[in-house]
PDB file of C-alpha atoms in Angstrom:
ATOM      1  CA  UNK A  15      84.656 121.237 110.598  1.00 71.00           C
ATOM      2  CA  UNK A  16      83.640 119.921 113.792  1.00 89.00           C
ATOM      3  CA  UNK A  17      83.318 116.387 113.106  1.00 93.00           C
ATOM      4  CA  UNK A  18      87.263 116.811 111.167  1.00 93.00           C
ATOM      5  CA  UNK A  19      88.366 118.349 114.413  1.00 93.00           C
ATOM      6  CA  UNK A  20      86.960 115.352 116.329  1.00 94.00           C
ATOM      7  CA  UNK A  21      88.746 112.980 114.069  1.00 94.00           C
ATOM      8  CA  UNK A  22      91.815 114.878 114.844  1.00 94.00           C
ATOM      9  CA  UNK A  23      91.328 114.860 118.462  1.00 94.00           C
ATOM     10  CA  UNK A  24      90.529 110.581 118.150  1.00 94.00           C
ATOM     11  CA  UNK A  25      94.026 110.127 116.170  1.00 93.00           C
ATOM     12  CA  UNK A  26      96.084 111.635 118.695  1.00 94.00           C
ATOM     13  CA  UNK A  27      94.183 110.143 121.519  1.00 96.00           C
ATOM     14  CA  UNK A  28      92.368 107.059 120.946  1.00 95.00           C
ATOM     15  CA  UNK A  29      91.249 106.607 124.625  1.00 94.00           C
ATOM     16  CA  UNK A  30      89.379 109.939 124.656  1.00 93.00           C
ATOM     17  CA  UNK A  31      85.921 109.447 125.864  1.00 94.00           C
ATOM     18  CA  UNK A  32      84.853 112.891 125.042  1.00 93.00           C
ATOM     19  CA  UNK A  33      85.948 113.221 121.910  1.00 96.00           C
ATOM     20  CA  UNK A  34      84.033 110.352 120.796  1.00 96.00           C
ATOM     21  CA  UNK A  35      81.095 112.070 122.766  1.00 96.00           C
ATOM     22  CA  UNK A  36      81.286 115.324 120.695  1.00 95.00           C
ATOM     23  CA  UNK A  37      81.945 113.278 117.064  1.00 96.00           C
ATOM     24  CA  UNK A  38      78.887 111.541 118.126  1.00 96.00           C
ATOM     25  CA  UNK A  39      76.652 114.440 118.859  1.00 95.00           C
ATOM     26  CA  UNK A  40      78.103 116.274 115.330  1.00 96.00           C
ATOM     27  CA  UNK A  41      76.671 113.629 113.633  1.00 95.00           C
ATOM     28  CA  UNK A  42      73.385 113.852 115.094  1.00 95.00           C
ATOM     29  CA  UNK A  43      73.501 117.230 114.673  1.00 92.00           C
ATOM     30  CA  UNK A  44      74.247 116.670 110.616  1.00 90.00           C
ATOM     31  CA  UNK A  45      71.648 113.829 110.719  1.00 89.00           C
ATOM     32  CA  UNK A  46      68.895 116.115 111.762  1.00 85.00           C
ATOM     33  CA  UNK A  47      70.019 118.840 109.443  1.00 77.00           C
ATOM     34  CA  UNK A  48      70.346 116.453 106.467  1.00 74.00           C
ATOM     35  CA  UNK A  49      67.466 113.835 107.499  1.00 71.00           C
ATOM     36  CA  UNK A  50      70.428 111.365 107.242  1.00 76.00           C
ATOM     37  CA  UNK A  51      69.622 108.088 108.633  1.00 80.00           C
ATOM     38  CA  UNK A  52      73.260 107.106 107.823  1.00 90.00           C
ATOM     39  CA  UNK A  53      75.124 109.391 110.629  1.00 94.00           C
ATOM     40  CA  UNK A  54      72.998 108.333 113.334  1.00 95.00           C
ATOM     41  CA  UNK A  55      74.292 104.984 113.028  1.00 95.00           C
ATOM     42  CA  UNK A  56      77.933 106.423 112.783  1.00 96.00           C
ATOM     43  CA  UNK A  57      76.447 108.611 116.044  1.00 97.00           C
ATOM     44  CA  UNK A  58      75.472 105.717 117.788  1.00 97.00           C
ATOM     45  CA  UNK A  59      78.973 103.630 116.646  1.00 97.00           C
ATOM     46  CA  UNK A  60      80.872 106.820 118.369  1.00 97.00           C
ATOM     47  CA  UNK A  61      78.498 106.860 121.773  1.00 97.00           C
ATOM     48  CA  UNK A  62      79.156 103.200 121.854  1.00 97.00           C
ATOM     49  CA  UNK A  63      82.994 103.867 121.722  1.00 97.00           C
ATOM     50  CA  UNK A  64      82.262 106.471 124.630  1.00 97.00           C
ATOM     51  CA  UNK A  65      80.480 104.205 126.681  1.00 97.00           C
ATOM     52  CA  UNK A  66      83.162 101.014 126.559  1.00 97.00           C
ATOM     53  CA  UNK A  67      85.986 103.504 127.518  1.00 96.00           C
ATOM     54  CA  UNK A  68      84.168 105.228 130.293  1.00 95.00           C
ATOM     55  CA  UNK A  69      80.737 103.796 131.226  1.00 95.00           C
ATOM     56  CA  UNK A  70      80.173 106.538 133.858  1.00 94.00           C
ATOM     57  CA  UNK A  71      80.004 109.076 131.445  1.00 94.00           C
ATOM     58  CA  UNK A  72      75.767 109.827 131.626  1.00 96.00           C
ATOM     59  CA  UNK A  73      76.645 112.779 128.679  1.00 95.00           C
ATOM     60  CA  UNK A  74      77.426 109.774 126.501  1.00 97.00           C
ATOM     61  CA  UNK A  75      74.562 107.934 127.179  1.00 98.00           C
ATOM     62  CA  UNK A  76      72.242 111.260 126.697  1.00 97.00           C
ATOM     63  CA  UNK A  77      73.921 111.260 123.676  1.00 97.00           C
ATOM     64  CA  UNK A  78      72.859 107.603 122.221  1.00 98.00           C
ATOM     65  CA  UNK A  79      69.609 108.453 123.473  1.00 98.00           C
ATOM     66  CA  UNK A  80      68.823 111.257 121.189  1.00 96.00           C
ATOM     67  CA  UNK A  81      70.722 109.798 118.495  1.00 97.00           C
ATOM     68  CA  UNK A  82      67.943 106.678 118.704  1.00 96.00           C
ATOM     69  CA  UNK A  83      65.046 108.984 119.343  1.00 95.00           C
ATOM     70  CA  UNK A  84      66.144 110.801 116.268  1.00 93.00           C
ATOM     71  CA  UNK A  85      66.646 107.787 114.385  1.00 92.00           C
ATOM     72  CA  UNK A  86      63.350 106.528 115.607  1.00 91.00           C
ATOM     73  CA  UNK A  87      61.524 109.826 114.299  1.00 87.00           C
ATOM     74  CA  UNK A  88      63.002 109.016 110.666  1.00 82.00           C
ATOM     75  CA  UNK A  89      62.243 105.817 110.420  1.00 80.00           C
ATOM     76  CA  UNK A  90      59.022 106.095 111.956  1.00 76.00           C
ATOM     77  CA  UNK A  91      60.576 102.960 114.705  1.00 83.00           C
ATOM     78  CA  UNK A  92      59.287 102.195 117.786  1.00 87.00           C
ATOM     79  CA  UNK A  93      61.883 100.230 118.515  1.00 92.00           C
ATOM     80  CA  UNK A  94      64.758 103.315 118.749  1.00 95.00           C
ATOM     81  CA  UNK A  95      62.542 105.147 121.048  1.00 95.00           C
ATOM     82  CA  UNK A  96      62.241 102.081 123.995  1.00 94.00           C
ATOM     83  CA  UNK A  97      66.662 102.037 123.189  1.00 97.00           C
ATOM     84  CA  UNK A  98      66.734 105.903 123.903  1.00 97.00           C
ATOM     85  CA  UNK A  99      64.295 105.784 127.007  1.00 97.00           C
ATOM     86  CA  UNK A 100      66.766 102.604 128.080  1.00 98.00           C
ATOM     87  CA  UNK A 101      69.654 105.303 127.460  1.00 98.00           C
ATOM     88  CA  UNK A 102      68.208 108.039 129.319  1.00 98.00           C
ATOM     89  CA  UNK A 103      66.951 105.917 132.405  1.00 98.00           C
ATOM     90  CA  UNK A 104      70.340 105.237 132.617  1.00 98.00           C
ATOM     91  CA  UNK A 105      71.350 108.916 132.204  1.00 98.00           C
ATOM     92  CA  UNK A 106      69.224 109.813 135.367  1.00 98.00           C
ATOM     93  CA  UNK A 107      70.626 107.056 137.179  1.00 97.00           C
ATOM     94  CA  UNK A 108      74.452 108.166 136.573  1.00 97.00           C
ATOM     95  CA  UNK A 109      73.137 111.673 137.738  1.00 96.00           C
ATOM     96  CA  UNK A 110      69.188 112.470 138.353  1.00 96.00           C
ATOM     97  CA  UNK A 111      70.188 116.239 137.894  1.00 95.00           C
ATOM     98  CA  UNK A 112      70.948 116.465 134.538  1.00 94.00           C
ATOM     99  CA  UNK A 113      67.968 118.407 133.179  1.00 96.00           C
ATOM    100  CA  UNK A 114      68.817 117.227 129.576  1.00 95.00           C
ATOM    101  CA  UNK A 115      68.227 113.664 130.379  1.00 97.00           C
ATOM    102  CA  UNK A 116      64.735 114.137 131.108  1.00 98.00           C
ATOM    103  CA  UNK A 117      64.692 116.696 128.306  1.00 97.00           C
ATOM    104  CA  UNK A 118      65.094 113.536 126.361  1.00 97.00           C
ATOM    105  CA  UNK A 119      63.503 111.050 127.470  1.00 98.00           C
ATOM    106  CA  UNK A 120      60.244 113.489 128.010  1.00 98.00           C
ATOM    107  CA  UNK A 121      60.757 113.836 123.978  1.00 96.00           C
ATOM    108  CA  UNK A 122      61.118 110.081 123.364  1.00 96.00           C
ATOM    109  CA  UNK A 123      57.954 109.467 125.637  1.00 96.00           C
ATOM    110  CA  UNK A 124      55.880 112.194 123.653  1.00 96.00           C
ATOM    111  CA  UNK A 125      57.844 110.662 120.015  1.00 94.00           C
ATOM    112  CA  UNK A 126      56.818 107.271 121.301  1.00 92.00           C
ATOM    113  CA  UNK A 127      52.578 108.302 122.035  1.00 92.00           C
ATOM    114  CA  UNK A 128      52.743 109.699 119.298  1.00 90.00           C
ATOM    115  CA  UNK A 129      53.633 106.695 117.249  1.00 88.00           C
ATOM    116  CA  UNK A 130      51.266 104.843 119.591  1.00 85.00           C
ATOM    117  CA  UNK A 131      48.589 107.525 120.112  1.00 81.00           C
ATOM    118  CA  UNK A 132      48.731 106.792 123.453  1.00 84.00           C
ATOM    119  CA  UNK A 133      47.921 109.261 126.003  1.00 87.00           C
ATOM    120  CA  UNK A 134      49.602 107.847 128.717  1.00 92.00           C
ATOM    121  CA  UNK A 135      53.182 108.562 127.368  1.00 95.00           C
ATOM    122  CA  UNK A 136      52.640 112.035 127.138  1.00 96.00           C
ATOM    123  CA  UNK A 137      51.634 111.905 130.953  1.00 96.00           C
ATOM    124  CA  UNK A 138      54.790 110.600 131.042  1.00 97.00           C
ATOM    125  CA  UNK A 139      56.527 113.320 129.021  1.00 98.00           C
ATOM    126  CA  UNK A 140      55.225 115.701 130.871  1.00 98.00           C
ATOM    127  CA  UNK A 141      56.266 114.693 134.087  1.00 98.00           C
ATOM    128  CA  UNK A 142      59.855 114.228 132.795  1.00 98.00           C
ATOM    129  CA  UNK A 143      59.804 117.973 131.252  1.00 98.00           C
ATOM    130  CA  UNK A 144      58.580 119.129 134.623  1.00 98.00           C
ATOM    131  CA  UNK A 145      61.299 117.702 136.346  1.00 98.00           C
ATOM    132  CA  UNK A 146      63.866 119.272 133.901  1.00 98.00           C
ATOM    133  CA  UNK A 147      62.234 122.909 134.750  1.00 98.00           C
ATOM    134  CA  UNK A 148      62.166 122.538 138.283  1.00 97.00           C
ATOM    135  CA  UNK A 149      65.817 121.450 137.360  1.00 97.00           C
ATOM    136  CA  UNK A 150      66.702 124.626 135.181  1.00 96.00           C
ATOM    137  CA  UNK A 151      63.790 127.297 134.064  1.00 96.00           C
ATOM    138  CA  UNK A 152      65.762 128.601 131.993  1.00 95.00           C
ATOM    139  CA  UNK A 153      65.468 125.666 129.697  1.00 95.00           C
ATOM    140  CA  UNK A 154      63.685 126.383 126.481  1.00 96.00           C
ATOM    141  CA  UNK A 155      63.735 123.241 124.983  1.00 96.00           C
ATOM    142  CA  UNK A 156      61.597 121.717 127.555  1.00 97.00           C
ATOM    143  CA  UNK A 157      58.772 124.509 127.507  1.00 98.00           C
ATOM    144  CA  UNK A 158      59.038 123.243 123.982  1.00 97.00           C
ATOM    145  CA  UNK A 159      59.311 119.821 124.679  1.00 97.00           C
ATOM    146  CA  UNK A 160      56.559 120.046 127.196  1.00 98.00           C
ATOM    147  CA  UNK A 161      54.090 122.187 124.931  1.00 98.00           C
ATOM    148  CA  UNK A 162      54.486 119.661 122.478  1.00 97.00           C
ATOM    149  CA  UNK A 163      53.343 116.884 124.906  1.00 97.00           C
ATOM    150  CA  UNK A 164      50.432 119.061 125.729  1.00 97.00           C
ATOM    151  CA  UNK A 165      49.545 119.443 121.876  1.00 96.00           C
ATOM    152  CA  UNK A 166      49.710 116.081 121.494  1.00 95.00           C
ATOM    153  CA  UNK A 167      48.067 115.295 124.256  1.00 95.00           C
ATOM    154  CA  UNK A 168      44.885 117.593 123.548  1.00 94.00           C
ATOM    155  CA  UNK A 169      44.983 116.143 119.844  1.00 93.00           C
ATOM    156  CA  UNK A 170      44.474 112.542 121.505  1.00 91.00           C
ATOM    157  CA  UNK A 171      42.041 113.798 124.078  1.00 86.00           C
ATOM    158  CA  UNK A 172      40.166 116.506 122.062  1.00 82.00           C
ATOM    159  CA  UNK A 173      40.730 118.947 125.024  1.00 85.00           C
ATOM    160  CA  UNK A 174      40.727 122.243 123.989  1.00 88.00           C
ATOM    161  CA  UNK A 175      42.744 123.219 127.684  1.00 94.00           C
ATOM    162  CA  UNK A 176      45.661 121.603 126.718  1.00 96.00           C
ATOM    163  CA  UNK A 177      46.250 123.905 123.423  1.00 96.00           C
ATOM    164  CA  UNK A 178      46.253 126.562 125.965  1.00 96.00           C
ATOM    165  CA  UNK A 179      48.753 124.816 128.366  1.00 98.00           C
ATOM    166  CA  UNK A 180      50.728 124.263 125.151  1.00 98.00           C
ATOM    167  CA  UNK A 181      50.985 127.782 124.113  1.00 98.00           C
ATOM    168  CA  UNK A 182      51.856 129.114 127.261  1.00 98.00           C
ATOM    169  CA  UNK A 183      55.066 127.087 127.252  1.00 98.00           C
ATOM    170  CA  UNK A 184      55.971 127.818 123.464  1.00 98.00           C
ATOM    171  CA  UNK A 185      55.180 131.786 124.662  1.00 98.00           C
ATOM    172  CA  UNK A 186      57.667 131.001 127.692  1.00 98.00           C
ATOM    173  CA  UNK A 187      60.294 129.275 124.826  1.00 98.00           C
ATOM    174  CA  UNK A 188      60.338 132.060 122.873  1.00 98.00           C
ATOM    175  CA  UNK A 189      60.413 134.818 125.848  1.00 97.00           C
ATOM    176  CA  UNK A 190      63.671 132.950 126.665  1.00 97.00           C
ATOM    177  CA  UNK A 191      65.030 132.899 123.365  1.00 96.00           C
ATOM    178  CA  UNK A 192      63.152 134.720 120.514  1.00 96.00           C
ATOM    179  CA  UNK A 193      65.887 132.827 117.542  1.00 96.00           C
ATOM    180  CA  UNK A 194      63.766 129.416 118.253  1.00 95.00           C
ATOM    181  CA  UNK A 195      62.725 127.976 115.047  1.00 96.00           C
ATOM    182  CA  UNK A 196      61.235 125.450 116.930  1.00 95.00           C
ATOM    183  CA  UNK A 197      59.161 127.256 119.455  1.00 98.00           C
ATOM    184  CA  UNK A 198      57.440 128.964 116.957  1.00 98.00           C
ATOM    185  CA  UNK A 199      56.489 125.805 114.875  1.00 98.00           C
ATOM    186  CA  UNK A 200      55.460 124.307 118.132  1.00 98.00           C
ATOM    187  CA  UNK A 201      52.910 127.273 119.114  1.00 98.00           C
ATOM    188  CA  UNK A 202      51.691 127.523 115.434  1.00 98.00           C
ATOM    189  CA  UNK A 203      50.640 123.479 115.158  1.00 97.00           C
ATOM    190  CA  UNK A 204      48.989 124.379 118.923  1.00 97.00           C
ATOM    191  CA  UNK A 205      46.903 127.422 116.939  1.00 97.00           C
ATOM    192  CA  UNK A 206      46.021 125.060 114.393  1.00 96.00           C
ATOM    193  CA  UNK A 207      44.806 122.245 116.321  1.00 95.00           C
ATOM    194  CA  UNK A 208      42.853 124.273 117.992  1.00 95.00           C
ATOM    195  CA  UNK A 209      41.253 125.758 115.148  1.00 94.00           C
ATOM    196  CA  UNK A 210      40.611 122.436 114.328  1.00 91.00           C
ATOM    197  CA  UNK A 211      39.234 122.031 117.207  1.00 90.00           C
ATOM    198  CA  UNK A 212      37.115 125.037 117.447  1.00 86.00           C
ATOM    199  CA  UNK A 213      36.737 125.627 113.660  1.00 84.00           C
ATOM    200  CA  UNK A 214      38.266 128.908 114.025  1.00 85.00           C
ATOM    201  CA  UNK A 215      40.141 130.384 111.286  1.00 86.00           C
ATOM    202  CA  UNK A 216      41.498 132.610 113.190  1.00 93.00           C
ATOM    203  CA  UNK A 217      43.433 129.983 115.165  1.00 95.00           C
ATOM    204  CA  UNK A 218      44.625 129.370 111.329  1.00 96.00           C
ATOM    205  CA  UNK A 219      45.656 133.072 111.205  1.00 96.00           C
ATOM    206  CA  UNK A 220      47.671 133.099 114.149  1.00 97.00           C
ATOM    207  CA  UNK A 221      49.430 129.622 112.995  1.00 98.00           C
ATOM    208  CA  UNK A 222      50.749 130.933 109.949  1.00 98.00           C
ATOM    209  CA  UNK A 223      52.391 134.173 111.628  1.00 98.00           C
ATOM    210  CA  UNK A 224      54.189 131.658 113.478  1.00 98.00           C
ATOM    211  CA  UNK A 225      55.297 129.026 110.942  1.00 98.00           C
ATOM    212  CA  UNK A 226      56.140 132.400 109.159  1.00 98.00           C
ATOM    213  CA  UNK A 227      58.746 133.326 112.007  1.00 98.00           C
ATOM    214  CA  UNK A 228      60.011 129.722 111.884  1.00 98.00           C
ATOM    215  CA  UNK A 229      60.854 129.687 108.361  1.00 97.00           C
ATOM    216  CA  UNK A 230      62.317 133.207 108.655  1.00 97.00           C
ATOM    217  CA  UNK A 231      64.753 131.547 111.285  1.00 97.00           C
ATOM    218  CA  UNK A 232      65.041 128.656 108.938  1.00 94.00           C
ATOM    219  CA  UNK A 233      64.333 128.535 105.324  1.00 95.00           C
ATOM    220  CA  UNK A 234      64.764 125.296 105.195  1.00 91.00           C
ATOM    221  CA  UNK A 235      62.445 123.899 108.145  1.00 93.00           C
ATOM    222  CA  UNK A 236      60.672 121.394 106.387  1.00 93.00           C
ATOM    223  CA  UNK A 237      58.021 121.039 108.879  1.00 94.00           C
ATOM    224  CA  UNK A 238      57.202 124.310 109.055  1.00 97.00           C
ATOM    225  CA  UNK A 239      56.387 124.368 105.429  1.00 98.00           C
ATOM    226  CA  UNK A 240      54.440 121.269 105.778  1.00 97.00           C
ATOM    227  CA  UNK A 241      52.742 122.540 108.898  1.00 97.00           C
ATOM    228  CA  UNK A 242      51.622 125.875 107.196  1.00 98.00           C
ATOM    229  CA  UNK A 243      50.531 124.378 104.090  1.00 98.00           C
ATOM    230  CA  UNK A 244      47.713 122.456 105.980  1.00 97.00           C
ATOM    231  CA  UNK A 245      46.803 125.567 108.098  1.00 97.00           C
ATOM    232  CA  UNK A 246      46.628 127.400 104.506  1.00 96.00           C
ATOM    233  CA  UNK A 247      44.237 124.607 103.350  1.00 96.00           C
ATOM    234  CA  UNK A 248      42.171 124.763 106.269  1.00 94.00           C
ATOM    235  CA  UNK A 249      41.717 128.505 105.714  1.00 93.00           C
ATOM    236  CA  UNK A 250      40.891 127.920 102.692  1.00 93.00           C
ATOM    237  CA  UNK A 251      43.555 129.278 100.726  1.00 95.00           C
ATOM    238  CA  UNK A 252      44.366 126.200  98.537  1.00 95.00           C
ATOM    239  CA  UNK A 253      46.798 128.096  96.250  1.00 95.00           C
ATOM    240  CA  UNK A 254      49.447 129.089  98.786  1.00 97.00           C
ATOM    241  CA  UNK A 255      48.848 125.975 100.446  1.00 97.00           C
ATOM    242  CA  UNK A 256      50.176 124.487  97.298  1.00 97.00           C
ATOM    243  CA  UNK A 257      52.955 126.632  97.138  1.00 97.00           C
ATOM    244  CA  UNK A 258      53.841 125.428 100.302  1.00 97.00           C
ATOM    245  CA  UNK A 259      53.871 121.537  99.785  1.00 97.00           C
ATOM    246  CA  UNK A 260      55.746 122.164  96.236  1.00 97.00           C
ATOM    247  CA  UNK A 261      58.615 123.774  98.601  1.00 97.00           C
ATOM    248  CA  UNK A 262      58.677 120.421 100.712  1.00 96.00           C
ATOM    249  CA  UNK A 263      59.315 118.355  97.786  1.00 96.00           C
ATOM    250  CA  UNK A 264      61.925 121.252  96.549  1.00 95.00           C
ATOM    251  CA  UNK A 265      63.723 120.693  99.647  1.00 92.00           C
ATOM    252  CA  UNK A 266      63.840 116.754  99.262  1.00 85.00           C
ATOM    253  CA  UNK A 267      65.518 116.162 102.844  1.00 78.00           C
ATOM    254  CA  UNK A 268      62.680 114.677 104.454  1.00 79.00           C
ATOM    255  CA  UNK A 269      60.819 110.993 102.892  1.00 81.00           C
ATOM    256  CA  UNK A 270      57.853 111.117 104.614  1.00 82.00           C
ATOM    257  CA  UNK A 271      56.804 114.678 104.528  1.00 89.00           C
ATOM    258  CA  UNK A 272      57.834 114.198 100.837  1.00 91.00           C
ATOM    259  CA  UNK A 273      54.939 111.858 100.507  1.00 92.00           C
ATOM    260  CA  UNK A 274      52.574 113.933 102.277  1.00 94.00           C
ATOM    261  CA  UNK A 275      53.083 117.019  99.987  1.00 96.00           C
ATOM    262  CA  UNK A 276      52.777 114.330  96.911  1.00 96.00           C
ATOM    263  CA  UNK A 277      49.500 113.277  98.542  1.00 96.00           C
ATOM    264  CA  UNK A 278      48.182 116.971  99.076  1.00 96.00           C
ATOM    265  CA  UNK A 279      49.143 117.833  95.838  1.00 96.00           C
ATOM    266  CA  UNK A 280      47.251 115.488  94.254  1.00 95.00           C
ATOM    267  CA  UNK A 281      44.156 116.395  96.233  1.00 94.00           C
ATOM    268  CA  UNK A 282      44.409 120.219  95.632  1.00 93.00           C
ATOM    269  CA  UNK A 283      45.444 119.850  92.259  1.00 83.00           C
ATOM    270  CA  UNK A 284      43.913 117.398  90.431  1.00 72.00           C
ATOM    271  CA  UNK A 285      44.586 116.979  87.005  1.00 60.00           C
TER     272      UNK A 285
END
């Protein structure tokens, strides 16, 4: 409905910046949903229309950046997260008090060490999602953006510190709004990795509560399926892990987690 309304808004007014803005961003929002790779380029087309009509407009920009970064975490691409930093540098520069530019580009950074394993982007990450809470801390995407950082950060480092960093922000997330699908995702792969880390299976325990709560919010959140089948087979419960990975191929809306429930089938139920 939104994007129709948009493309109501665009007839009668061609030269409408913001309308092209809010197509763009119901796109993205239908890419993520869908795993579409398809409407972030028609995301990206609309930001691009934004942007020649009004190149002021840092919202627009913002925009293109998490449409790339999104892109970038589908097709596993480098590439779209150096275009969304670009996007959000230039964000900051329009206006360095726009909380959600940092939000983003703090995600790209983390998105971007994580394709490199590179623990200096999530330095980076974090510094941008600090800025963005000293900016608004009310903010819960970037306690979840920053615990994130810290996950990944402690994964790369082996510090067991930054787990705990991490899961004081995805507490923090969740104390400012308890319908986060994400937060709880985010604290669960924190308990896990650190029950990697400690070879605790109560870590394990406490990660599946919380991918529990995240598919409660969203029975169809791919990743939390995914992310709960491994802390199932790392407890040692191999049949519900199972269960879990045959949901991720049910859902069919993400390849590459599709692939990784094919290959952890195969392992836990060889034939």
């Amino acid at each position: 409905l939104a994007i129709k309304d948009f493309n109501e808004a665009i007839r009668l007014n061609s030269k409408y910046a913001y309308a092209y803005i809010g197509r763009g961003n119901a796109y993205s929002s239908r890419g993520n949903t869908n795993n579409n790779k398809d409407d972030y380029k028609l995301a990206i087309k609309d930001f691009n229309e934004a942007i020649r009509l009004n190149s002021k407009y840092a919202y627009a920009y913002i925009g293109r950046g998490n449409a790339y970064s999104s892109r970038g975490d589908a097709n596993n691409n480098k590439d779209d997260y150096e275009l969304a930093i670009k996007d959000f540098n230039e964000a900051i520069r329009i206006n360095s008090k726009y909380a959600y530019a940092y939000i983003g580009r703090g995600n790209a950074y983390s998105s971007w060490g994580d394709a490199n394993n590179n623990k200096d982007d999530y330095e980076l990450a974090i510094k941008d999602f600090n800025e963005a809470i000293r900016l608004n801390s009310k903010y819960a995407y970037a306690y979840i953006g920053r615990g994130n950082a810290y996950s990944s950060r402690g994964n790369t480092n082996n510090n067991k510190d930054d787990y705990k960093l991490a899961i004081k922000d995805f507490n923090e997330a969740i104390r400012i709004n308890s319908k986060y699908a994400y937060a709880y995702n985010g604290r669960g792969n924190a308990y896990s990795s650190r029950g990697n880390a400690n070879n605790n299976k109560d870590d394990y325990e406490l990660a599946i509560k919380d991918y529990n709560e995240a598919i409660r919010l969203n029975p169809k959140y791919t990743y939390a399926y995914t992310n709960r089948g491994y802390a199932y087979k790392n407890k040692g419960r191999k049949d519900k892990a199972v269960e879990d990975f045959k949901k991720v191929l049910e859902l069919k809306d993400n390849i590459e987690l599709s692939r990784e429930a094919e290959q952890q089938l195969q392992e836990l139920s060889p034939k």
